[in-house]
PDB file of C-alpha atoms in Angstrom:
ATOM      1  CA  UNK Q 221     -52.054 -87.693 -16.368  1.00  0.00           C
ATOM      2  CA  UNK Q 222     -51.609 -90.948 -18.432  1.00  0.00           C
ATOM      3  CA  UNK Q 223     -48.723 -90.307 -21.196  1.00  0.00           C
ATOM      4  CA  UNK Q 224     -47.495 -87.088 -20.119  1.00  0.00           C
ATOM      5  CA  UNK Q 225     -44.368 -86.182 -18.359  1.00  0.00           C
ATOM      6  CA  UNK Q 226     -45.312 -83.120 -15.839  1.00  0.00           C
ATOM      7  CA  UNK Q 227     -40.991 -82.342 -15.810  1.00  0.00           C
ATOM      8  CA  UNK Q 228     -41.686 -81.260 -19.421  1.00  0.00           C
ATOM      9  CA  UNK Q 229     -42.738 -77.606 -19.532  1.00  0.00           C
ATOM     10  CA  UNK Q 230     -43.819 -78.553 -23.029  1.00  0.00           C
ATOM     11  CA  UNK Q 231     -46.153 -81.753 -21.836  1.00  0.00           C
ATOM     12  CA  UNK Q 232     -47.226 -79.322 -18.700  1.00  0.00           C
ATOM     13  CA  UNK Q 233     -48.641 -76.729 -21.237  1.00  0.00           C
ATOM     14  CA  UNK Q 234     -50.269 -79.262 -23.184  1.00  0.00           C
ATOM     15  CA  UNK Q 235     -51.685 -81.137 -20.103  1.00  0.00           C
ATOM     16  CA  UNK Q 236     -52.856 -77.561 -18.808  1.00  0.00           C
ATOM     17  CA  UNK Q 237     -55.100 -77.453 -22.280  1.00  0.00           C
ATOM     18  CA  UNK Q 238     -56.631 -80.559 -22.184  1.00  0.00           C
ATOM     19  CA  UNK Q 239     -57.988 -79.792 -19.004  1.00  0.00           C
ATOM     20  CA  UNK Q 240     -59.572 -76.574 -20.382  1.00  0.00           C
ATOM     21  CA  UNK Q 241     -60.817 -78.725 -23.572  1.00  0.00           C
ATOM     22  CA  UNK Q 242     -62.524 -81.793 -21.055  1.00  0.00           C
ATOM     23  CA  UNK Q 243     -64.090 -79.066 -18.515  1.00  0.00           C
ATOM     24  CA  UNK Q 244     -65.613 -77.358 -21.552  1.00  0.00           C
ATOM     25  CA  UNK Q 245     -66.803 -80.627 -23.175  1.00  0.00           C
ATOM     26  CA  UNK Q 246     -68.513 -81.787 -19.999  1.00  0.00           C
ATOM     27  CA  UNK Q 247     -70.165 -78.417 -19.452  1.00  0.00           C
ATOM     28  CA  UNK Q 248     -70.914 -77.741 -22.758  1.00  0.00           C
ATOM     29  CA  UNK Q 249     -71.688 -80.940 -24.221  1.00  0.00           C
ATOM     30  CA  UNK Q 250     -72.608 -83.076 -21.763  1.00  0.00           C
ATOM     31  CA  UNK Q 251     -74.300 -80.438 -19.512  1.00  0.00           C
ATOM     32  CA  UNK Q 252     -72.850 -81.520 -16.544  1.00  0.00           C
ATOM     33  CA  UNK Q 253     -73.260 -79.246 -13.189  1.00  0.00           C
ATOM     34  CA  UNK Q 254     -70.015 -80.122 -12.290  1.00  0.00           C
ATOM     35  CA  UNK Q 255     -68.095 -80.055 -15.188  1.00  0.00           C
ATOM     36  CA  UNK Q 256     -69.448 -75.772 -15.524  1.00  0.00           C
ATOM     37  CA  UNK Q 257     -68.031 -75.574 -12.243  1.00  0.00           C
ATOM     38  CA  UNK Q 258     -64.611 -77.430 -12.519  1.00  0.00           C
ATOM     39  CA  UNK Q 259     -64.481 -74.885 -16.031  1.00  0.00           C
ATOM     40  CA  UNK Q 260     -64.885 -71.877 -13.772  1.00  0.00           C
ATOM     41  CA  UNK Q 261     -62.772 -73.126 -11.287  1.00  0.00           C
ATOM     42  CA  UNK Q 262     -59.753 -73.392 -14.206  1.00  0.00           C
ATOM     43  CA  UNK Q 263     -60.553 -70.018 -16.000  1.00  0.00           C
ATOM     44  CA  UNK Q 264     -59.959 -68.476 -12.650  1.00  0.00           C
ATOM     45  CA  UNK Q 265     -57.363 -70.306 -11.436  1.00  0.00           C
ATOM     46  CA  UNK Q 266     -55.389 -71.387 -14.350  1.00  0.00           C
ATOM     47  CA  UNK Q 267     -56.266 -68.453 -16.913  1.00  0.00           C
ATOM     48  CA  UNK Q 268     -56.529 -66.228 -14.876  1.00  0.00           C
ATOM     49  CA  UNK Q 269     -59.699 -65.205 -16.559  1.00  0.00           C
ATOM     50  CA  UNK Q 270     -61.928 -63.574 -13.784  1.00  0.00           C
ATOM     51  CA  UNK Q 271     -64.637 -62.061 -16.448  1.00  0.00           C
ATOM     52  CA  UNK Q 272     -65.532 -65.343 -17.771  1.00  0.00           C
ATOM     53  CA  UNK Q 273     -64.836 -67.369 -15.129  1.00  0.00           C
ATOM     54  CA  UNK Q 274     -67.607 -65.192 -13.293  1.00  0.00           C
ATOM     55  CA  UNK Q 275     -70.386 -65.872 -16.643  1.00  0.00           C
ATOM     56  CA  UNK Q 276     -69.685 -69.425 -15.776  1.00  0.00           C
ATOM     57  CA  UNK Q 277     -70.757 -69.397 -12.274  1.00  0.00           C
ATOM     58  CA  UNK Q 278     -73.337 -67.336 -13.120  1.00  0.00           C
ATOM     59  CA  UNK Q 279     -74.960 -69.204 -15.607  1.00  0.00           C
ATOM     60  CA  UNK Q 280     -74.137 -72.558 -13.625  1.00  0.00           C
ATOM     61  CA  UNK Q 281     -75.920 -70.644 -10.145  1.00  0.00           C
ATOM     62  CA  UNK Q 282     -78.773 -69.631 -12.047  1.00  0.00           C
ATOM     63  CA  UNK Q 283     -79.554 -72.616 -14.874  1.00  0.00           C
ATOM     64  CA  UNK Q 284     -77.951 -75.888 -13.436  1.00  0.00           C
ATOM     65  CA  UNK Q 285     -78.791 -74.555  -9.180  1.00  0.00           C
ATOM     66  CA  UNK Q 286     -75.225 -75.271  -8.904  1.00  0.00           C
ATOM     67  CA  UNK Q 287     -74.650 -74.637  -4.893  1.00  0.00           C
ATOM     68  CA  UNK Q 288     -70.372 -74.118  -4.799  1.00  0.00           C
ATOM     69  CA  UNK Q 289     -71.037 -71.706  -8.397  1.00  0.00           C
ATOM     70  CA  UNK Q 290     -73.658 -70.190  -6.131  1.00  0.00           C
ATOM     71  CA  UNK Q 291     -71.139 -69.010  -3.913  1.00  0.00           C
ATOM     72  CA  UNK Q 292     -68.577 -68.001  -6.202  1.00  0.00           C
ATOM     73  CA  UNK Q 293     -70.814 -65.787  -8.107  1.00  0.00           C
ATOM     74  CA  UNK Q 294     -71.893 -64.487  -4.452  1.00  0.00           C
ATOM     75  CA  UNK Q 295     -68.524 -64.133  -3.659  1.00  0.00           C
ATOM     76  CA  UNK Q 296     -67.039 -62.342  -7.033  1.00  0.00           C
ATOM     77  CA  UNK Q 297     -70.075 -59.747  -6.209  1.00  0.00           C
ATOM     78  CA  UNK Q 298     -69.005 -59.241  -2.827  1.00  0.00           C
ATOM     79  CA  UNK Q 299     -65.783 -58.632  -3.726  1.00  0.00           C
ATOM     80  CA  UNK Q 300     -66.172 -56.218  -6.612  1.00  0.00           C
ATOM     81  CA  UNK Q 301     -64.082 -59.554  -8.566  1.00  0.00           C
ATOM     82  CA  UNK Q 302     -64.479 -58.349 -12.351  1.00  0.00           C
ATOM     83  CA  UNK Q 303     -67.610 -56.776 -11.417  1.00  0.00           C
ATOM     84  CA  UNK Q 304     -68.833 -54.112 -10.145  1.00  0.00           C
ATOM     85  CA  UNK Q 305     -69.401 -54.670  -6.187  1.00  0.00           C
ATOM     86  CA  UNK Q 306     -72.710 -55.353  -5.063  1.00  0.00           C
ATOM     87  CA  UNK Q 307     -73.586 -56.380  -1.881  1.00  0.00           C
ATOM     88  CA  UNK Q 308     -77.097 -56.605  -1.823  1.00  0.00           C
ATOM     89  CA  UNK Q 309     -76.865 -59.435  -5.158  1.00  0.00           C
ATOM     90  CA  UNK Q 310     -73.924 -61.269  -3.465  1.00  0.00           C
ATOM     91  CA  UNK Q 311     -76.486 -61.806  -0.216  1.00  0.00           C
ATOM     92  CA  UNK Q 312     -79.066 -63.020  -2.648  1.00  0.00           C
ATOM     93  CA  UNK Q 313     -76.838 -65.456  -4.323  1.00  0.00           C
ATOM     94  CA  UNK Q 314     -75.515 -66.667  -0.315  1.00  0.00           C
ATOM     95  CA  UNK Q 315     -78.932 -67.038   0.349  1.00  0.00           C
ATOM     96  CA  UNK Q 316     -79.507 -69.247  -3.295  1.00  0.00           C
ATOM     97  CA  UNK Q 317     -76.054 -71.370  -1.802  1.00  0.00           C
ATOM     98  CA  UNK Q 318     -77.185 -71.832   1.473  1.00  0.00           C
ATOM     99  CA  UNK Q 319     -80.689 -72.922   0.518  1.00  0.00           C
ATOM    100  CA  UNK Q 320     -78.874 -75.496  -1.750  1.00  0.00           C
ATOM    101  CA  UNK Q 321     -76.737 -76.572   1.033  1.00  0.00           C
ATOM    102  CA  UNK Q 322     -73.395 -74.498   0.790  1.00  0.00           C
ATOM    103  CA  UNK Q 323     -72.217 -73.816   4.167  1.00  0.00           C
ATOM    104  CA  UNK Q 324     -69.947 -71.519   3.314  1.00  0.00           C
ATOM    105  CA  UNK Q 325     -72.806 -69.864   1.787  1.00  0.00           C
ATOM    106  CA  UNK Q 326     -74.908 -69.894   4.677  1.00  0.00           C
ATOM    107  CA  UNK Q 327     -71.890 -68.607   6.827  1.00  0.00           C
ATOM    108  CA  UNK Q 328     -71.725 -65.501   4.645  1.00  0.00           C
ATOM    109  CA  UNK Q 329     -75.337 -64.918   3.933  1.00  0.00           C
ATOM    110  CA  UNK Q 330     -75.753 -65.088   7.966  1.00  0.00           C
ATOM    111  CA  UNK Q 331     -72.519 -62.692   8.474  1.00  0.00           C
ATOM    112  CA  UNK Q 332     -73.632 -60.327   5.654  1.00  0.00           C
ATOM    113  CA  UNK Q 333     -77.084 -59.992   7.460  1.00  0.00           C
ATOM    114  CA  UNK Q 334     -75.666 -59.162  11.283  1.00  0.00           C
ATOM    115  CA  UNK Q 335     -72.642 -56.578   9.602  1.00  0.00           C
ATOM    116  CA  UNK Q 336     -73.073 -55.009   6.319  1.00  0.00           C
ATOM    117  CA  UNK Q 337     -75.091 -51.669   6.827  1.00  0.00           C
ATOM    118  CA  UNK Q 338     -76.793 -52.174   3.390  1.00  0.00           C
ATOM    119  CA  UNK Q 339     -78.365 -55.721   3.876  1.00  0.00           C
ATOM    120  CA  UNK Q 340     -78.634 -55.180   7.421  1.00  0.00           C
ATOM    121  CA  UNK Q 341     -82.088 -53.406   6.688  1.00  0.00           C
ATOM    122  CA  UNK Q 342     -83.293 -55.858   4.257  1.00  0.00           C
ATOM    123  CA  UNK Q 343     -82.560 -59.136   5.816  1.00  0.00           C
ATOM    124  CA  UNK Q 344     -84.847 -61.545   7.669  1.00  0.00           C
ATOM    125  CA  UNK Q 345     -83.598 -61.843  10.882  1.00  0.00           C
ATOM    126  CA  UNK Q 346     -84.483 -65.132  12.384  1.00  0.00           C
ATOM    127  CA  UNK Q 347     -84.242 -66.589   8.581  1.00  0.00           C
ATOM    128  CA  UNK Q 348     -80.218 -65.590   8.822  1.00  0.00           C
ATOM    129  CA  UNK Q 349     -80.161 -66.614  12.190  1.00  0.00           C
ATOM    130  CA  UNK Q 350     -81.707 -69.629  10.856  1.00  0.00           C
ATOM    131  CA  UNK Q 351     -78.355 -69.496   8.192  1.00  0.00           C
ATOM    132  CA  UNK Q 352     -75.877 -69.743  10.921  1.00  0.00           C
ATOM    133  CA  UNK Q 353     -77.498 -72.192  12.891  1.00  0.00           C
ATOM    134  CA  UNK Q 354     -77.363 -74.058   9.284  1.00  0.00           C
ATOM    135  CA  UNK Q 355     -73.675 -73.810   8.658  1.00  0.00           C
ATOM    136  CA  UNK Q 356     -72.647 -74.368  12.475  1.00  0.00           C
ATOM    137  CA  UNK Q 357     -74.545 -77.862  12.460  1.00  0.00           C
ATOM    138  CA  UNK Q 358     -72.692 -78.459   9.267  1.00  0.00           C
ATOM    139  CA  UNK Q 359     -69.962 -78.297  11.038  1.00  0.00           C
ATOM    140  CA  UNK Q 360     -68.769 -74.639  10.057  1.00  0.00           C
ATOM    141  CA  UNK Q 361     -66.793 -73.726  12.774  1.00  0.00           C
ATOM    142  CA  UNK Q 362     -66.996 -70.300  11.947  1.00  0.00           C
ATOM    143  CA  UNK Q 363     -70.398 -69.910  11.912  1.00  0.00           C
ATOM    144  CA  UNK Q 364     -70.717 -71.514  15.308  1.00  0.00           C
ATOM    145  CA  UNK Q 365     -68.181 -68.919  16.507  1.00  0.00           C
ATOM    146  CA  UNK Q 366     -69.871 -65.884  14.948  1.00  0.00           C
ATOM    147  CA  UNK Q 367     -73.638 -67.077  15.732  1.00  0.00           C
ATOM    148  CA  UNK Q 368     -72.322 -67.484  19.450  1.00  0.00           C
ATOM    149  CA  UNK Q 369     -70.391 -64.358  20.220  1.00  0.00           C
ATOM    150  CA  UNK Q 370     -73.379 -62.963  18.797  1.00  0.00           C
ATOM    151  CA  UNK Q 371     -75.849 -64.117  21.405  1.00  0.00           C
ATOM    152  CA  UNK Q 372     -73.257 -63.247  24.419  1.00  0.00           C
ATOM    153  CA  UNK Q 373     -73.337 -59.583  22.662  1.00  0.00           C
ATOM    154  CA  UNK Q 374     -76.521 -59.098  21.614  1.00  0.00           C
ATOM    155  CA  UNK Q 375     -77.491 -56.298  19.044  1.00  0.00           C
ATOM    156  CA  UNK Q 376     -80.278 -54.336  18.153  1.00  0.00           C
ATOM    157  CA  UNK Q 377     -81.035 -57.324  16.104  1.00  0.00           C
ATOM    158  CA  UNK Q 378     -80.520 -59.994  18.361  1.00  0.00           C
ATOM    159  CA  UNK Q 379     -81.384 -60.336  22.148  1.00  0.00           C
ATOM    160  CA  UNK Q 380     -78.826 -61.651  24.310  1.00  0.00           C
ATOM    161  CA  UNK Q 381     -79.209 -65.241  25.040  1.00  0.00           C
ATOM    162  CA  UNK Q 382     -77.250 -66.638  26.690  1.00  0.00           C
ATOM    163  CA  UNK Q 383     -78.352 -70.421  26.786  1.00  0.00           C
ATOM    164  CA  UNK Q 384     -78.136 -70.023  22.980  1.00  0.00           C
ATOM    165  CA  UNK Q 385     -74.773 -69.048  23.378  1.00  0.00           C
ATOM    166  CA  UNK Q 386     -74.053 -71.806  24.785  1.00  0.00           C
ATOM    167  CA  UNK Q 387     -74.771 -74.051  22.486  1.00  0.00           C
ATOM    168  CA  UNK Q 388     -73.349 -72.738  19.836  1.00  0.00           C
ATOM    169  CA  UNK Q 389     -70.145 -72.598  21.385  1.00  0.00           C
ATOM    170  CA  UNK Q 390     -70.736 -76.252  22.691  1.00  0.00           C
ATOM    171  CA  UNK Q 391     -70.735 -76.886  19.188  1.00  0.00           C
ATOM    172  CA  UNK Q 392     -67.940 -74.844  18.363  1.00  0.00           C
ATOM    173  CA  UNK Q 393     -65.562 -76.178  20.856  1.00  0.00           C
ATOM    174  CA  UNK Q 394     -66.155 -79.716  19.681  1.00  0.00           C
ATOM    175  CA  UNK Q 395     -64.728 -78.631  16.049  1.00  0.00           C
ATOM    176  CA  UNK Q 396     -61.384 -77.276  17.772  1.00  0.00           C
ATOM    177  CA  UNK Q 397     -62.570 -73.728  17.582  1.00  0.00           C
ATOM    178  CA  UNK Q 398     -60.349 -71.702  20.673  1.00  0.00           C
ATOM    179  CA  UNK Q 399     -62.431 -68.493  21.587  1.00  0.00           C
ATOM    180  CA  UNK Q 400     -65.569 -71.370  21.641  1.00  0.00           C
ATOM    181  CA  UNK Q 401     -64.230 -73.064  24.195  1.00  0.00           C
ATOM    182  CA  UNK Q 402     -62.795 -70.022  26.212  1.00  0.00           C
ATOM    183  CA  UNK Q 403     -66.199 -68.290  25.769  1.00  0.00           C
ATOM    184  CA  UNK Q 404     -68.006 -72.089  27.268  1.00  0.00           C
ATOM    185  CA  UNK Q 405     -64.917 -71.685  29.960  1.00  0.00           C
ATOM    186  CA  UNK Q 406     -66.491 -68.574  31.365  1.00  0.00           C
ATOM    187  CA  UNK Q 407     -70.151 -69.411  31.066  1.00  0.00           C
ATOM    188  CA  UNK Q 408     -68.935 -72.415  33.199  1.00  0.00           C
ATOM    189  CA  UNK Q 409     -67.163 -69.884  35.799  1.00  0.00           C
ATOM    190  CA  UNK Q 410     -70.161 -67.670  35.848  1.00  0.00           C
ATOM    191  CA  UNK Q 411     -73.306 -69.912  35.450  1.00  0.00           C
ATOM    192  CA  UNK Q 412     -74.302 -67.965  32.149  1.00  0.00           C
ATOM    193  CA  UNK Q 413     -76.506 -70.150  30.095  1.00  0.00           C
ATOM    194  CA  UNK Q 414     -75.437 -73.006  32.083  1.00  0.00           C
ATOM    195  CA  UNK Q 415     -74.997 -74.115  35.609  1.00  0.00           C
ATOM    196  CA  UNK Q 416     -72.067 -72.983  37.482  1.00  0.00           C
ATOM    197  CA  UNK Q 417     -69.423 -75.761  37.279  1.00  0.00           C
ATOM    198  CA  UNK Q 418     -66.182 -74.482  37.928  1.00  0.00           C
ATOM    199  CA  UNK Q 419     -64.238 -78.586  37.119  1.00  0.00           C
ATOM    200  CA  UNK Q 420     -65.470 -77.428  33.473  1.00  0.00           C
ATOM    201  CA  UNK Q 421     -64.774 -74.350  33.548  1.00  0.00           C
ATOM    202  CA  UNK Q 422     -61.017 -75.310  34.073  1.00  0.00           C
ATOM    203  CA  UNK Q 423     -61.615 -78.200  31.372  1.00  0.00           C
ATOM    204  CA  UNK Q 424     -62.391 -76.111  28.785  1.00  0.00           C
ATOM    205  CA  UNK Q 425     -60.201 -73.998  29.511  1.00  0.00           C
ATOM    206  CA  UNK Q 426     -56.762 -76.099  29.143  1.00  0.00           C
ATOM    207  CA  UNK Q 427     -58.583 -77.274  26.158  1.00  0.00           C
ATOM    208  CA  UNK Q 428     -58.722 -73.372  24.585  1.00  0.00           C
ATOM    209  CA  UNK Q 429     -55.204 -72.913  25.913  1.00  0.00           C
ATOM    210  CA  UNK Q 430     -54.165 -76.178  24.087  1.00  0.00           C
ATOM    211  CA  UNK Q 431     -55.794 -75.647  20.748  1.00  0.00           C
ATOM    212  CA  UNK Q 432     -54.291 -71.935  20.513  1.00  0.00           C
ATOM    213  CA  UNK Q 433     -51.002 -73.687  21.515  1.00  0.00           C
ATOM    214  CA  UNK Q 434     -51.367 -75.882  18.428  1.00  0.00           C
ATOM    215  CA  UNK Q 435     -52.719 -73.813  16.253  1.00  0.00           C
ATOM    216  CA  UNK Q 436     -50.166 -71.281  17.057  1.00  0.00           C
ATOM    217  CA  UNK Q 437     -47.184 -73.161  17.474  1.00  0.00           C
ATOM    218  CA  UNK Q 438     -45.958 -71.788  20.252  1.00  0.00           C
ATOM    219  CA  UNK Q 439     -47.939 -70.687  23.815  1.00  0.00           C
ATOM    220  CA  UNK Q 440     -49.685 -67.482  23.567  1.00  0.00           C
ATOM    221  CA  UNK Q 441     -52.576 -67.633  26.848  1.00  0.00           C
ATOM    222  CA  UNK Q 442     -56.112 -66.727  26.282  1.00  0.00           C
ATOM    223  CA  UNK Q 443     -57.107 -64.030  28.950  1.00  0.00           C
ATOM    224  CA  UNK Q 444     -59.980 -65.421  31.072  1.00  0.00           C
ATOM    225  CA  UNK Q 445     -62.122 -62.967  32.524  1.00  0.00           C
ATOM    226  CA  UNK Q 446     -63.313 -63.371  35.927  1.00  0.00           C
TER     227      UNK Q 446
END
């Protein structure tokens, strides 16, 4: 930001261009990964140019194994983003992000395979359970969340496990994630997936109560089944 003055609309502007002229150089020019990414990044976000800032992350996914363009391009499909939508490529390109160590990729590539009708019948099972696990020990909250409640469930996928549950929402609770540690409240109570421990069960559940309370900023109580 060296010799410009960011009051300036004028020196803004100008600023705002030199960034698009560096991001190009380093993709184009120097071939750098991250520089094809950081360009993507500022034709969607700056230009506001969604159809090339989805060739970018295209070309960066598929040439340079680029995880984050990975999951752009996975996500632009998913959303039908200046592109037709197309679920079954956007899974593909989650899994190409996850196996490159996205865990946001992983997250959605698990998700995708457990909701969406369409990749439902095509997906691996334990390989997308294998996802989530992934992303929750990457500390994905989200994925810890969603690979737990799915285990209390169970589907016609997964069999209910409850111990695996647990874990997951062990995991989950330790990253500040609510519903994880009401869900590890009530295994507590119950002795599901765990021994029966009801001075835990009442830990974890102030701790729930206290993380909504913060999160929320005021006290809404989490209803604990019995």
């Amino acid at each position: 930001m060296s010799g410009f003055n960011l009051k300036d609309e004028k020196d803004v502007e100008l600023y705002i261009e030199n960034l698009g002229i560096e991001y190009r150089f380093s993709c184009y020019h120097e071939n750098r990964p991250v520089g094809c990414h950081l360009l993507g990044d500022y034709l969607e976000a700056i230009k506001k140019d969604f159809v090339k800032a989805l060739k970018v992350y295209e070309q960066n996914c598929e040439k340079n194994d680029f995880a984050k363009s990975c999951f752009k391009y996975a996500s632009y499909n998913h959303l039908g983003k200046a592109c037709k939508r197309d679920d079954l490529k956007a899974f593909k390109y989650f899994e190409k992000g996850c196996n490159l160590d996205n865990s946001e990729s992983c997250l959605l590539a698990g998700v995708m395979a457990f909701t969406n009708q369409e990749v439902k019948s095509l997906a691996n099972t334990d390989r997308c359970l294998q996802y989530l696990h992934k992303s929750c020990f990457s500390d994905n909250v989200k994925a810890c969340n969603f690979a737990s409640g799915l285990h209390i469930r169970g589907t016609d996928q997964v069999k209910k496990d409850m111990k695996v549950a647990f874990d997951y929402a062990v995991k989950g609770c330790e990253l500040g994630d609510a519903l994880c540690c009401a869900n590890l409240s009530r295994m507590y109570y119950k002795g599901e997936g765990t021994e029966q421990n009801n001075v835990l069960a009442a830990r974890f559940k102030k701790q729930a109560e206290d993380i909504q309370k913060l999160q929320s900023g005021e006290f809404q109580q989490i209803k604990f089944s019995e």
